[in-house]
mmCIF file of C-alpha atoms in Angstrom:
data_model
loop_
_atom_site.group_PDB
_atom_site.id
_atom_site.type_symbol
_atom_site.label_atom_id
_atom_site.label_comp_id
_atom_site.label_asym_id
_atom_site.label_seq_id
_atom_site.Cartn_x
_atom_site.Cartn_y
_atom_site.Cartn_z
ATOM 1 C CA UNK W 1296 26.992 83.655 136.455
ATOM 2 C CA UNK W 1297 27.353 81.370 133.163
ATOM 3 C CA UNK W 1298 30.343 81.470 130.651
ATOM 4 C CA UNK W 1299 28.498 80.295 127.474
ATOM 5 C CA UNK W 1300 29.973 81.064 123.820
ATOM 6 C CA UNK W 1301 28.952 82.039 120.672
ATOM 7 C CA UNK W 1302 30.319 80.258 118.254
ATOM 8 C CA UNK W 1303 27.562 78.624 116.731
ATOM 9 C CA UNK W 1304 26.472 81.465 115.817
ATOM 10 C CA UNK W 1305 29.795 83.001 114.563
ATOM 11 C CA UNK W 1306 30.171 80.053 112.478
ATOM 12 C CA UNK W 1307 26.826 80.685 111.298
ATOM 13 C CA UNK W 1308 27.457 84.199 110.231
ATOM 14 C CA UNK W 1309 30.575 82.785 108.343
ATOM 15 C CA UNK W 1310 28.807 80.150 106.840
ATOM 16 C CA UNK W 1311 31.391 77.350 107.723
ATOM 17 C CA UNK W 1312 31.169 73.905 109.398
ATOM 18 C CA UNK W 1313 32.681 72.538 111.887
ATOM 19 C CA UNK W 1314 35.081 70.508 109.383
ATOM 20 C CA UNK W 1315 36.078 73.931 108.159
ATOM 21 C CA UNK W 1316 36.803 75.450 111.408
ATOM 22 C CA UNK W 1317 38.969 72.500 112.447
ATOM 23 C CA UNK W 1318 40.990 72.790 108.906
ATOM 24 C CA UNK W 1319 41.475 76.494 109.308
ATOM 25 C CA UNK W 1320 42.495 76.257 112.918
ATOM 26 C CA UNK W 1321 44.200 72.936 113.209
ATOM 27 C CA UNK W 1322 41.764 72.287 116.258
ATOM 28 C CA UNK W 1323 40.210 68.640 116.698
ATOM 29 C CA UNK W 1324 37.091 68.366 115.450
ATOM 30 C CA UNK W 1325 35.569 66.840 118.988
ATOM 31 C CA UNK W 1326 36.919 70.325 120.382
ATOM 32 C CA UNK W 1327 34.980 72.664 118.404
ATOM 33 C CA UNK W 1328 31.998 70.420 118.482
ATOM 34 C CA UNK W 1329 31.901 69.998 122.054
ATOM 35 C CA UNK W 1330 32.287 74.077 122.144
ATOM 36 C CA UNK W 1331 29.043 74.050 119.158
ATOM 37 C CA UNK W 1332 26.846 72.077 121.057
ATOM 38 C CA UNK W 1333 28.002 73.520 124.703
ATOM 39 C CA UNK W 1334 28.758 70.919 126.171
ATOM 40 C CA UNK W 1335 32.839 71.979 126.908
ATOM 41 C CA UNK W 1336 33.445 72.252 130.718
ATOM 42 C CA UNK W 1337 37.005 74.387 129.999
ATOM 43 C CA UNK W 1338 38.691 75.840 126.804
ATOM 44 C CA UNK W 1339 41.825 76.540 126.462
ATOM 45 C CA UNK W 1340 43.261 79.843 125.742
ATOM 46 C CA UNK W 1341 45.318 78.526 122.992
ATOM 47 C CA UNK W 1342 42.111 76.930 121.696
ATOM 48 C CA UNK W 1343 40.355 80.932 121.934
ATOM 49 C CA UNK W 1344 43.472 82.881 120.137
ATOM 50 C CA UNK W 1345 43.195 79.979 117.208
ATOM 51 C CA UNK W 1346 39.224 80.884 116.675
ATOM 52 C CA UNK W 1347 39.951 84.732 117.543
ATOM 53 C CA UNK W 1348 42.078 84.357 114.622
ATOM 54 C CA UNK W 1349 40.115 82.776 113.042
ATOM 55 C CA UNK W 1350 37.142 84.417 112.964
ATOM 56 C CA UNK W 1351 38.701 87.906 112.874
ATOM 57 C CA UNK W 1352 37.490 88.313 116.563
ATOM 58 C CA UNK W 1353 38.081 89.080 119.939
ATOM 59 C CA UNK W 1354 37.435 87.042 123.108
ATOM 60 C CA UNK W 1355 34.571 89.385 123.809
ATOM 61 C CA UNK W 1356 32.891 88.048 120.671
ATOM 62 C CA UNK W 1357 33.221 84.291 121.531
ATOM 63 C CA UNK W 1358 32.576 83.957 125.165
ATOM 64 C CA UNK W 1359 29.457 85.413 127.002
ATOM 65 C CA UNK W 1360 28.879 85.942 130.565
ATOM 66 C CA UNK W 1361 25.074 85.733 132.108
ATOM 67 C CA UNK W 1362 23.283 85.739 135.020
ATOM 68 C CA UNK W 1363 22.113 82.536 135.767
ATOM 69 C CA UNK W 1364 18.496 81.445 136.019
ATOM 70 C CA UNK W 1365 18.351 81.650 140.105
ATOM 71 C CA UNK W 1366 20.534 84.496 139.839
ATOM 72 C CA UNK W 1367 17.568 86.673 138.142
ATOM 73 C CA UNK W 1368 15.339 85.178 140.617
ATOM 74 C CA UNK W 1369 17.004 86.551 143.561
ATOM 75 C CA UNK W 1370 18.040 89.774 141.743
ATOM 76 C CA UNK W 1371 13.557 90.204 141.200
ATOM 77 C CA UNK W 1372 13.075 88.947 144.834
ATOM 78 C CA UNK W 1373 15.321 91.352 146.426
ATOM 79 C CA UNK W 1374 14.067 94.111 144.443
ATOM 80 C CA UNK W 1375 10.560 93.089 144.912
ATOM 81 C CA UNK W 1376 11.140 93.246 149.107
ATOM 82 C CA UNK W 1377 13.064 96.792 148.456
ATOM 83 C CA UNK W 1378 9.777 97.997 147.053
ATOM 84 C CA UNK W 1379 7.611 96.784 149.672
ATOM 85 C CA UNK W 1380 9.998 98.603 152.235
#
């Protein structure tokens, strides 16, 4: 599984940049762009409730758990030998 988030696109639906997420959540800028492009390897949770608050959101709405490429691989092999059975 991958944790990826979604606030590129919440930002997007807000119209805002990343300036004015940092000034309305007192966040660094090189936080909320390293969570924009995807490149953070952790957030904190104090970082989350500042752009749940933010953003008038839950959790739920910022982070997103998938499968992982191989992970859907395997998932369509092992169905694939369950039909052949």
């Amino acid at each position: 599984m991958i944790v990826r988030n979604n606030l590129r696109v919440l930002m997007a639906k807000k119209k805002v940049n990343i300036k004015d997420v940092s000034e309305g959540t007192d966040l660094s800028r090189k936080s909320i762009s390293k969570m924009y492009n995807e490149t953070a390897v952790q957030i904190q949770l104090d970082v989350l409730a500042k752009l749940c608050k933010y953003f008038d959101c839950g959790i739920e709405d910022i982070l997103i758990l998938e499968e992982s490429p191989s992970e859907e691989q395997q998932d369509e092999t092992q169905i694939n030998q369950e039909s052949e059975l």
